[in-house]
Short mmCIF file of C-alpha atoms and ligand atoms in Angstrom, two decimals:
data_model
loop_
_atom_site.label_atom_id
_atom_site.label_comp_id
_atom_site.label_asym_id
_atom_site.label_seq_id
_atom_site.Cartn_x
_atom_site.Cartn_y
_atom_site.Cartn_z
CA MET A 12 10.59 -7.08 -0.47
CA ASN A 13 10.33 -8.00 -4.14
CA VAL A 14 9.34 -4.46 -5.09
CA ALA A 15 12.48 -3.20 -3.33
CA ASP A 16 14.62 -5.89 -4.98
CA SER A 17 13.21 -5.11 -8.43
CA GLN A 18 13.82 -1.38 -8.06
CA ARG A 19 17.45 -2.11 -7.28
CA VAL A 20 17.84 -4.42 -10.25
CA ALA A 21 16.28 -1.83 -12.56
CA SER A 22 18.58 0.81 -11.22
CA ALA A 23 21.68 -1.41 -11.48
CA LEU A 24 20.77 -2.16 -15.11
CA GLU A 25 20.48 1.53 -15.84
CA HIS A 26 23.93 1.93 -14.42
CA LEU A 27 25.14 -0.47 -17.10
CA GLY A 28 23.44 1.65 -19.76
CA TYR A 29 20.11 -0.12 -20.09
CA GLN A 30 16.78 1.71 -20.29
CA ALA A 31 13.29 0.63 -19.28
CA VAL A 32 10.83 -0.25 -22.05
CA ARG A 33 7.10 -0.66 -21.80
CA ARG A 34 6.55 -4.00 -23.51
CA PRO A 35 8.44 -7.31 -23.11
CA GLU A 36 8.65 -7.59 -26.93
CA GLU A 37 10.94 -4.54 -27.01
CA ALA A 38 13.30 -5.73 -24.28
CA ASP A 39 16.90 -6.96 -24.58
CA VAL A 40 16.84 -8.13 -20.97
CA ILE A 41 13.85 -9.44 -19.04
CA VAL A 42 14.02 -9.97 -15.29
CA LEU A 43 11.24 -12.07 -13.80
CA ASN A 44 11.25 -11.58 -10.03
CA THR A 45 9.23 -14.29 -8.32
CA CYS A 46 7.32 -15.07 -5.12
CA VAL A 47 6.33 -18.56 -4.00
CA VAL A 48 4.77 -17.88 -0.59
CA ARG A 49 1.56 -19.56 -1.77
CA GLN A 50 0.88 -21.98 -4.64
CA SER A 51 -1.07 -19.26 -6.48
CA ALA A 52 2.01 -17.01 -6.57
CA GLU A 53 4.17 -19.86 -7.80
CA ASP A 54 1.64 -20.74 -10.53
CA LYS A 55 1.66 -17.14 -11.65
CA ALA A 56 5.45 -17.13 -11.82
CA TYR A 57 5.47 -20.28 -13.98
CA GLY A 58 2.75 -18.82 -16.19
CA ARG A 59 4.78 -15.67 -16.82
CA LEU A 60 7.93 -17.69 -17.41
CA HIS A 61 6.23 -19.86 -20.04
CA SER A 62 4.88 -16.74 -21.74
CA LEU A 63 8.47 -15.52 -22.23
CA HIS A 64 9.59 -18.59 -24.15
CA PRO A 65 8.18 -17.46 -27.53
CA LEU A 66 10.03 -14.13 -27.16
CA LYS A 67 13.29 -15.98 -26.65
CA LYS A 68 12.60 -18.08 -29.76
CA GLN A 69 11.99 -14.95 -31.83
CA ASN A 70 15.03 -13.20 -30.44
CA PRO A 71 17.81 -15.55 -29.34
CA ASN A 72 19.85 -12.57 -28.08
CA LEU A 73 17.22 -11.80 -25.49
CA VAL A 74 18.58 -12.33 -21.95
CA ILE A 75 16.08 -13.87 -19.56
CA ASN A 76 16.83 -13.66 -15.85
CA LEU A 77 14.75 -15.64 -13.38
CA MET A 78 15.09 -14.13 -9.92
CA GLY A 79 13.70 -14.52 -6.43
CA CYS A 80 12.10 -17.23 -4.35
CA LEU A 81 11.36 -19.57 -7.26
CA VAL A 82 15.15 -19.78 -7.62
CA GLY A 83 16.03 -19.74 -3.92
CA VAL A 84 19.50 -19.71 -2.40
CA ARG A 85 20.68 -23.15 -3.54
CA GLU A 86 21.90 -24.23 -6.97
CA PRO A 87 18.64 -24.37 -9.01
CA LYS A 88 19.45 -27.59 -10.85
CA ALA A 89 15.91 -28.74 -11.57
CA LEU A 90 14.87 -25.30 -12.82
CA LYS A 91 17.87 -25.15 -15.14
CA GLU A 92 16.89 -28.46 -16.69
CA ARG A 93 13.24 -27.53 -16.98
CA PHE A 94 13.81 -24.03 -18.37
CA PRO A 95 16.89 -24.15 -20.59
CA PHE A 96 15.84 -20.89 -22.24
CA VAL A 97 16.53 -18.98 -19.03
CA ASP A 98 20.01 -17.45 -19.23
CA VAL A 99 20.58 -16.40 -15.63
CA PHE A 100 19.21 -17.55 -12.28
CA SER A 101 19.43 -15.15 -9.31
CA PRO A 102 18.61 -15.71 -5.65
CA PRO A 103 16.23 -13.27 -3.90
CA SER A 104 17.63 -9.74 -3.39
CA ASP A 105 20.72 -10.47 -5.47
CA PRO A 106 21.21 -8.79 -8.85
CA ARG A 107 24.87 -9.86 -9.05
CA PRO A 108 24.47 -12.96 -11.24
CA LEU A 109 22.66 -10.87 -13.85
CA LEU A 110 25.17 -8.03 -13.72
CA ALA A 111 28.03 -10.50 -13.96
CA TYR A 112 26.41 -12.19 -16.95
CA LEU A 113 25.82 -8.91 -18.74
CA THR A 114 29.31 -7.64 -18.09
CA GLN A 115 30.91 -11.09 -18.27
CA ASP A 116 32.87 -10.08 -15.22
CA GLU A 117 33.44 -13.27 -13.29
CA SER A 118 35.22 -11.47 -10.48
CA ARG A 119 31.90 -10.11 -9.34
CA LEU A 120 30.70 -13.59 -8.59
CA LEU A 121 33.63 -14.38 -6.40
CA GLU A 122 32.47 -12.38 -3.44
CA GLU A 123 31.00 -15.45 -1.84
CA ASN A 124 29.88 -13.88 1.41
CA ALA A 125 28.27 -10.88 -0.13
CA THR A 126 24.54 -10.79 0.29
CA THR A 127 23.40 -7.78 -1.65
CA ALA A 128 24.05 -5.61 -4.61
CA ARG A 129 25.56 -3.25 -2.14
CA ASN A 130 28.64 -5.38 -2.05
CA LEU A 131 29.63 -4.53 -5.55
CA MET A 132 28.99 -0.86 -5.13
CA LEU A 133 31.42 1.75 -4.04
CA ASP A 134 29.98 4.04 -1.43
CA GLU A 135 29.71 6.98 -3.78
CA GLU A 136 27.70 4.85 -6.16
CA ILE A 137 24.95 4.01 -3.69
CA GLY A 138 22.81 6.95 -4.74
CA ASP A 139 22.93 5.93 -8.38
CA LEU A 140 21.94 2.38 -7.75
CA LEU A 141 18.85 2.71 -5.60
CA LEU A 142 16.08 3.90 -7.84
CA PRO A 143 15.62 3.72 -11.59
CA SER A 144 15.69 7.24 -13.04
CA GLU A 145 12.00 7.31 -13.92
CA GLN A 146 11.26 7.06 -10.19
CA ARG A 147 13.74 9.67 -9.01
CA GLY A 148 11.93 12.74 -7.80
CA ARG A 149 8.61 10.92 -8.29
CA LEU A 150 8.73 8.04 -5.84
CA VAL A 151 7.44 9.27 -2.48
CA SER A 152 7.55 6.07 -0.48
CA GLY A 153 10.65 3.89 -0.70
CA PHE A 154 11.65 0.55 0.78
CA ILE A 155 14.88 -0.50 2.45
CA PRO A 156 15.41 -4.18 3.24
CA VAL A 157 17.18 -4.26 6.61
CA VAL A 158 16.97 -7.98 7.37
CA TYR A 159 17.39 -10.51 4.59
CA GLY A 160 16.19 -14.10 4.98
CA CYS A 161 14.55 -15.59 8.05
CA SER A 162 15.54 -18.22 10.60
CA HIS A 163 12.29 -18.68 12.48
CA ALA A 164 10.84 -21.57 10.47
CA CYS A 165 7.08 -21.40 11.01
CA THR A 166 5.92 -24.85 9.89
CA TYR A 167 3.88 -23.54 6.92
CA CYS A 168 6.41 -21.07 5.59
CA ILE A 169 8.73 -21.53 2.64
CA ILE A 170 10.55 -18.21 3.01
CA PRO A 171 13.46 -19.45 5.19
CA TYR A 172 14.14 -22.18 2.61
CA ARG A 173 14.15 -19.75 -0.29
CA ARG A 174 15.58 -16.57 1.20
CA GLY A 175 18.15 -18.24 3.42
CA VAL A 176 19.11 -17.55 7.03
CA GLU A 177 18.52 -14.26 8.77
CA ARG A 178 21.09 -11.59 7.86
CA SER A 179 20.82 -8.03 9.19
CA ARG A 180 22.54 -5.27 7.26
CA PRO A 181 24.96 -2.92 9.02
CA PRO A 182 23.27 0.23 10.34
CA GLU A 183 25.72 2.51 8.49
CA GLU A 184 24.75 0.94 5.19
CA ILE A 185 21.05 1.41 5.91
CA LEU A 186 21.55 5.03 6.95
CA ALA A 187 23.59 5.76 3.82
CA GLU A 188 20.89 4.20 1.69
CA ALA A 189 18.17 6.17 3.49
CA ARG A 190 20.05 9.44 2.91
CA ALA A 191 20.54 8.56 -0.74
CA LEU A 192 16.84 7.81 -1.18
CA VAL A 193 15.91 11.11 0.48
CA ASP A 194 18.34 12.90 -1.88
CA GLN A 195 16.40 11.28 -4.72
CA GLY A 196 13.13 12.74 -3.45
CA VAL A 197 11.80 9.96 -1.24
CA LYS A 198 9.82 11.28 1.75
CA GLU A 199 8.84 8.05 3.46
CA ILE A 200 10.95 4.98 4.11
CA THR A 201 9.66 1.56 5.09
CA LEU A 202 12.21 -0.80 6.61
CA LEU A 203 11.67 -4.39 5.56
CA GLY A 204 12.38 -7.74 7.14
CA GLN A 205 10.55 -11.03 7.54
CA ILE A 206 10.94 -10.44 11.27
CA VAL A 207 11.99 -6.83 11.23
CA ASP A 208 11.86 -6.43 15.02
CA ARG A 209 14.71 -8.96 15.27
CA TYR A 210 16.90 -6.50 13.39
CA GLY A 211 20.53 -6.73 14.54
CA LYS A 212 20.31 -9.93 16.61
CA ASP A 213 22.63 -11.73 14.20
CA ARG A 214 25.26 -8.98 14.19
CA PRO A 215 28.35 -8.83 16.39
CA ASP A 216 27.78 -5.14 17.17
CA TYR A 217 24.17 -5.97 18.20
CA PRO A 218 22.30 -2.93 16.89
CA ASN A 219 18.51 -2.96 17.31
CA LEU A 220 15.50 -1.59 15.49
CA ALA A 221 14.77 1.08 18.11
CA GLY A 222 18.32 2.42 17.75
CA LEU A 223 18.05 2.37 13.98
CA LEU A 224 14.78 4.32 14.13
CA ILE A 225 16.41 6.94 16.37
CA ARG A 226 19.16 7.47 13.82
CA LEU A 227 16.84 7.50 10.83
CA ASN A 228 14.61 10.01 12.60
CA GLN A 229 17.49 12.54 12.38
CA ILE A 230 17.68 12.53 8.60
CA ASP A 231 16.74 15.95 7.20
CA GLY A 232 14.13 15.86 4.49
CA LEU A 233 12.78 12.47 5.54
CA LYS A 234 9.18 12.85 6.68
CA ARG A 235 7.96 9.41 7.63
CA ILE A 236 9.42 6.08 8.73
CA ARG A 237 7.63 2.72 8.88
CA PHE A 238 8.71 -0.89 9.32
CA LEU A 239 7.30 -4.34 8.62
CA THR A 240 6.75 -7.17 9.44
CA SER A 241 7.10 -7.67 13.21
CA HIS A 242 6.86 -10.98 15.07
CA PRO A 243 4.93 -10.70 18.38
CA ASN A 244 7.77 -12.15 20.46
CA TRP A 245 10.29 -9.44 19.61
CA MET A 246 8.19 -6.31 20.18
CA THR A 247 10.08 -4.77 23.09
CA ASP A 248 8.87 -1.79 25.11
CA GLU A 249 11.98 -0.01 23.88
CA LEU A 250 10.77 -0.44 20.30
CA LEU A 251 7.20 0.61 21.08
CA ASP A 252 8.47 3.67 22.96
CA ALA A 253 10.65 4.60 20.00
CA VAL A 254 7.56 4.46 17.77
CA ALA A 255 5.61 6.53 20.30
CA THR A 256 8.23 9.24 20.82
CA LEU A 257 10.06 9.65 17.51
CA PRO A 258 8.09 12.19 15.49
CA LYS A 259 8.91 10.67 12.08
CA VAL A 260 8.08 7.08 13.03
CA MET A 261 4.43 6.47 12.16
CA PRO A 262 2.01 4.92 14.67
CA HIS A 263 1.35 1.78 12.68
CA ILE A 264 2.38 -1.78 13.54
CA GLU A 265 2.17 -4.85 11.30
CA VAL A 266 2.22 -7.86 13.61
CA PRO A 267 0.72 -11.11 12.31
CA ILE A 268 -1.22 -13.40 14.62
CA GLN A 269 -1.87 -16.15 11.98
CA ALA A 270 -4.44 -17.99 14.16
CA GLY A 271 -6.44 -17.43 17.33
CA ASP A 272 -6.30 -20.98 18.67
CA ASP A 273 -3.40 -22.16 20.83
CA THR A 274 -3.18 -25.65 19.33
CA VAL A 275 -3.10 -24.27 15.80
CA LEU A 276 -0.52 -21.69 16.86
CA ALA A 277 1.63 -24.45 18.35
CA ASN A 278 1.26 -26.53 15.17
CA MET A 279 2.34 -23.49 13.21
CA ARG A 280 5.27 -23.15 15.61
CA ARG A 281 4.63 -19.46 16.08
CA GLY A 282 5.96 -19.34 19.64
CA TYR A 283 3.11 -17.51 21.42
CA THR A 284 -0.46 -18.10 22.59
CA ALA A 285 -3.65 -16.19 21.77
CA ASP A 286 -3.57 -14.64 25.26
CA GLN A 287 -0.02 -13.45 24.75
CA TYR A 288 -1.04 -11.81 21.48
CA ARG A 289 -4.01 -10.22 23.24
CA ALA A 290 -1.67 -8.81 25.89
CA LEU A 291 0.67 -7.55 23.17
CA VAL A 292 -2.14 -5.65 21.43
CA GLN A 293 -3.04 -4.07 24.73
CA ARG A 294 0.57 -3.12 25.40
CA ILE A 295 0.97 -1.63 21.91
CA ARG A 296 -2.20 0.42 22.37
CA GLU A 297 -1.14 1.64 25.81
CA ARG A 298 2.30 2.70 24.68
CA ILE A 299 1.43 4.19 21.29
CA PRO A 300 -1.68 6.37 21.53
CA GLY A 301 -3.78 6.32 18.37
CA VAL A 302 -1.85 3.40 16.92
CA SER A 303 -3.20 1.30 14.07
CA ILE A 304 -2.46 -2.42 13.96
CA ALA A 305 -2.44 -4.77 11.00
CA THR A 306 -2.31 -8.55 11.23
CA ASP A 307 -2.01 -11.61 8.98
CA ILE A 308 -4.19 -14.69 9.31
CA ILE A 309 -4.07 -18.11 7.66
CA VAL A 310 -7.34 -20.05 7.52
CA GLY A 311 -7.57 -23.79 6.97
CA PHE A 312 -4.21 -24.76 8.44
CA PRO A 313 -3.93 -28.61 8.62
CA GLY A 314 -6.24 -29.98 11.29
CA GLU A 315 -7.99 -26.65 11.97
CA THR A 316 -11.45 -27.55 13.26
CA GLU A 317 -14.52 -25.36 13.08
CA GLU A 318 -14.15 -24.65 16.79
CA GLN A 319 -10.51 -23.65 16.39
CA PHE A 320 -11.35 -21.42 13.46
CA MET A 321 -14.09 -19.75 15.51
CA ARG A 322 -11.48 -18.84 18.12
CA THR A 323 -9.67 -16.89 15.41
CA TYR A 324 -12.96 -15.30 14.38
CA GLU A 325 -13.84 -14.32 17.91
CA LEU A 326 -10.39 -12.98 18.69
CA LEU A 327 -10.49 -10.81 15.58
CA ALA A 328 -13.96 -9.57 16.56
CA GLU A 329 -12.66 -8.77 20.05
CA LEU A 330 -9.39 -7.07 19.14
CA LYS A 331 -10.82 -4.88 16.34
CA LEU A 332 -7.53 -4.45 14.51
CA ASP A 333 -7.28 -2.01 11.62
CA VAL A 334 -6.29 -4.43 8.87
CA ALA A 335 -6.26 -8.22 8.47
CA HIS A 336 -4.37 -9.73 5.54
CA LEU A 337 -6.09 -13.05 4.98
CA ALA A 338 -4.73 -16.17 3.30
CA ARG A 339 -5.99 -19.69 2.71
CA TYR A 340 -3.45 -22.30 3.78
CA SER A 341 -1.35 -23.53 0.88
CA PRO A 342 1.08 -26.43 1.42
CA ARG A 343 4.59 -25.42 0.35
CA PRO A 344 7.21 -27.93 -0.75
CA GLY A 345 9.81 -28.79 1.87
CA THR A 346 8.02 -27.14 4.79
CA VAL A 347 7.27 -29.09 7.97
CA SER A 348 3.50 -28.77 7.58
CA ALA A 349 3.57 -29.98 3.98
CA ARG A 350 5.70 -32.99 4.92
CA ARG A 351 3.97 -34.01 8.13
CA MET A 352 0.46 -32.59 8.26
CA PRO A 353 -2.23 -33.54 5.74
CA ASP A 354 -3.91 -30.57 4.05
CA ASP A 355 -7.28 -31.76 5.31
CA VAL A 356 -9.45 -28.64 5.21
CA SER A 357 -11.27 -28.59 1.87
CA ASP A 358 -10.86 -25.71 -0.52
CA GLU A 359 -14.52 -24.88 -0.18
CA GLU A 360 -14.22 -24.74 3.59
CA LYS A 361 -11.07 -22.57 3.39
CA TRP A 362 -13.00 -20.16 1.21
CA ARG A 363 -15.94 -20.13 3.62
CA ARG A 364 -13.66 -19.30 6.57
CA PHE A 365 -11.83 -16.71 4.48
CA ARG A 366 -15.08 -14.96 3.55
CA MET A 367 -16.34 -15.01 7.12
CA LEU A 368 -13.22 -13.22 8.32
CA GLU A 369 -13.29 -10.89 5.35
CA GLU A 370 -16.83 -9.81 6.12
CA LEU A 371 -16.07 -9.41 9.81
CA GLN A 372 -12.98 -7.32 9.09
CA GLU A 373 -14.82 -5.17 6.57
CA GLY A 374 -17.26 -4.17 9.30
CA ILE A 375 -14.50 -3.48 11.80
CA ALA A 376 -12.51 -1.38 9.32
CA ALA A 377 -15.61 0.61 8.35
CA GLU A 378 -16.29 1.30 12.03
CA ILE A 379 -12.72 2.44 12.71
CA HIS A 380 -12.66 4.59 9.60
CA ALA A 381 -15.96 6.23 10.55
CA THR A 382 -14.21 7.74 13.59
CA TYR A 383 -12.14 9.83 11.13
CA TRP A 384 -15.23 11.52 9.70
CA GLY A 385 -14.91 15.32 10.01
CA LYS A 386 -11.43 15.12 11.51
CA THR A 387 -8.40 16.81 9.98
CA VAL A 388 -5.36 14.57 9.52
CA PRO A 389 -1.92 14.99 7.89
CA VAL A 390 -1.79 13.11 4.60
CA LEU A 391 1.39 12.37 2.65
CA PHE A 392 0.48 12.34 -1.05
CA GLU A 393 2.04 9.75 -3.33
CA GLU A 394 0.51 9.91 -6.79
CA LYS A 395 -2.55 10.76 -8.83
CA VAL A 396 -4.87 7.84 -9.49
CA LYS A 397 -7.81 8.47 -11.84
CA GLN A 398 -8.27 12.19 -11.20
CA ARG A 399 -7.68 11.90 -7.46
CA TRP A 400 -4.57 12.30 -5.35
CA LYS A 401 -3.78 9.26 -3.28
CA GLY A 402 -2.13 9.59 0.11
CA ARG A 403 -1.90 8.04 3.52
CA THR A 404 -2.53 9.12 7.09
CA PRO A 405 0.12 8.41 9.76
CA THR A 406 -1.97 5.33 10.64
CA ASN A 407 -1.59 4.15 7.02
CA LYS A 408 -5.21 4.78 5.98
CA LEU A 409 -5.74 5.47 2.29
CA VAL A 410 -7.11 8.93 1.55
CA PHE A 411 -8.17 10.35 -1.84
CA VAL A 412 -8.41 14.07 -2.51
CA GLU A 413 -9.39 16.02 -5.61
CA CYS A 414 -6.88 18.70 -6.51
CA ASP A 415 -5.50 20.14 -9.75
CA GLU A 416 -2.04 20.91 -8.39
CA ASP A 417 0.82 18.44 -8.20
CA LEU A 418 0.78 17.14 -4.64
CA THR A 419 3.52 14.52 -5.08
CA GLY A 420 5.50 14.18 -1.86
CA GLN A 421 3.62 16.88 0.03
CA GLU A 422 2.27 16.30 3.50
CA LEU A 423 -0.85 18.39 3.99
CA PRO A 424 -3.76 18.63 6.43
CA VAL A 425 -6.88 17.01 5.02
CA LYS A 426 -10.42 17.15 6.37
CA ILE A 427 -12.08 13.74 6.00
CA THR A 428 -15.46 14.03 4.31
CA TRP A 429 -16.37 10.41 3.64
CA THR A 430 -15.17 7.04 4.93
CA GLY A 431 -15.64 3.46 3.78
CA PRO A 432 -14.06 0.13 4.76
CA TRP A 433 -11.08 0.44 2.37
CA SER A 434 -10.46 4.16 1.96
CA MET A 435 -11.56 7.70 2.75
CA LEU A 436 -12.21 10.91 0.85
CA GLY A 437 -11.15 14.33 2.03
CA GLN A 438 -10.50 17.97 1.20
CA LEU A 439 -7.36 20.05 1.59
CA THR A 440 -7.95 22.50 4.39
CA ALA A 441 -5.26 25.01 3.48
N1 LIG B 661 7.60 -12.91 7.75
C1 LIG B 661 6.29 -12.39 7.82
C2 LIG B 661 5.54 -12.53 6.51
C3 LIG B 661 5.56 -13.83 5.84
S1 LIG B 661 4.73 -14.05 4.30
C4 LIG B 661 5.61 -13.10 8.99
O1 LIG B 661 6.22 -13.86 9.66
O2 LIG B 661 4.46 -12.86 9.26
C5 LIG B 661 3.27 -13.14 4.46
C6 LIG B 661 2.08 -13.91 4.92
O3 LIG B 661 1.77 -14.96 4.04
C7 LIG B 661 2.26 -14.58 6.26
O4 LIG B 661 2.11 -13.70 7.32
C8 LIG B 661 1.17 -15.65 6.23
O5 LIG B 661 -0.04 -15.15 6.72
C9 LIG B 661 1.05 -15.95 4.75
N2 LIG B 661 1.60 -17.27 4.44
C10 LIG B 661 2.87 -17.70 4.57
N3 LIG B 661 2.97 -18.99 4.21
C11 LIG B 661 1.74 -19.39 3.84
C12 LIG B 661 1.20 -20.63 3.38
N4 LIG B 661 1.93 -21.72 3.26
N5 LIG B 661 -0.13 -20.67 3.08
C13 LIG B 661 -0.90 -19.57 3.21
N6 LIG B 661 -0.44 -18.39 3.66
C14 LIG B 661 0.86 -18.29 3.97
#
C-alpha cells in the first residue's frame, strides 16, 4: 500500500515540475512515507526522520513531508511538537497536504470528504499522475488501492486507527486507473485492500470484487490481475469462481490465518476458527485448480501457550501452504491487545517460535517448488537483477532466467531447471 502511495506522490510532484534525485542531500522536497504495523517499522521511521534533521539545518528551504501511518488520520499534535522541523504532515494515501503546501493553494485542502489524490485530478489527468516518469514503460507490475482503511479491528492491529474506516473506491475510478497504468506499460495489476475481499460493501451501489475482476479482465493489454489481502470470512464462492474462470486473474490467494488455536484466534478477534480456515483452504483448492495460497501468522500473541503455538505449527504442517509471512507479536499503542492483554511471551520465546515456523515453512516451500522441476510455466518478466531476469509464475513463484535480451514485460514459457525454497531457475523454451 505504501509503495502504491509513494508512486502516486512521486508522480504528483512531477506534475508540479519536480524531478527525482538520487540522494537526500540533493533534494528540495523529501517525503518520508511511514509504516507502524510493528514497533520495528515505527523505530525505523523515527530513525529516518531524525537523520533528516541535519539536512534541514543545512538547508532551511528544504521541505520535509512526513506521511503515512506514523501520522494517521487525526490531527498529529504530538508529532508536530516533537518534530518542529517537519513542514507538512500527511495521512496515509493522501498527497494533498503536500501538494497544497507546495502550491500554497488552500482550496485544495477544503475538499473535506475527499480520500485520495484522485479527488484533485481531472479525469484526463489520471494517466499523468499514476507513475513517475522513470517508471513509465519500465514498471511491469503496478498496484491499485481499491479499499482504503479498515473497519475490522483485530485486537493487535493498529491499521484501523491509522488508516481510518473502510472506504472502497468507485469501480469506474479503478477501471480508469487500470487502463491508464496499462497505457503506461504496466502488464500486471495487483488490487490492494486491508480486507480486499470486502471491496464494495461500504458503497451504496454495492459492487463486489468478483464483479471488478470481471471488468478488469476485459482490459486489452493487461496480462495479469492479482489482489491482496483477503480475510477468510469474505471469500465467497463467487469470488473463487471468478479467480478460477477469468483467464487474467492469477491462481494465487493471500489469506492470513494469524494463529491455529481457537482461543488465540478469539483473543485476536479474527472471527473464525481453525476448522473454518481448514475448510476454506479446502474450498479454495477445490474451486481453483493449481492455486497457491499465502498466509500471515503472528507468534507470541499475549497469553499464547506452548500448546496453543503447537496448534499453529501443526496446522501449518498439515495445510502445506505456499508462503507464510511470519511476525513476532508487537504491542501497538491504542490497540485492544496492548491496552488489555499483557505482552507475556518473552522475546526469546517469540524468536524460538518464529524460527520453528520458518524452518517448517522452508521445508514445505521447497517440497512444493520441487514439483515444478522440469515443467514449463509462463513467466512474466519484471526486471534484471544481477545478470538474471526476474519473473513470476501465475502462482507467484519467483523465477530467474539468464538472457541477454530485454525481457521487461514479456510473458514467456520457461522450463524450470532448478528449484529451492525461495526461488527457481529456468530456461526460455522458445
Ligand atoms: N489487513 C491485512 C494485513 C495487515 S498487516 C490482514 O488483515 O491480514 C500485515 C500483517 O502484519 C498481518 O497480517 C499480521 O500478521 C501482522 N501484524 C499486524 N499487526 C501486528 C502486530 N501488532 N504485531 C505483529 N504482527 C502484526
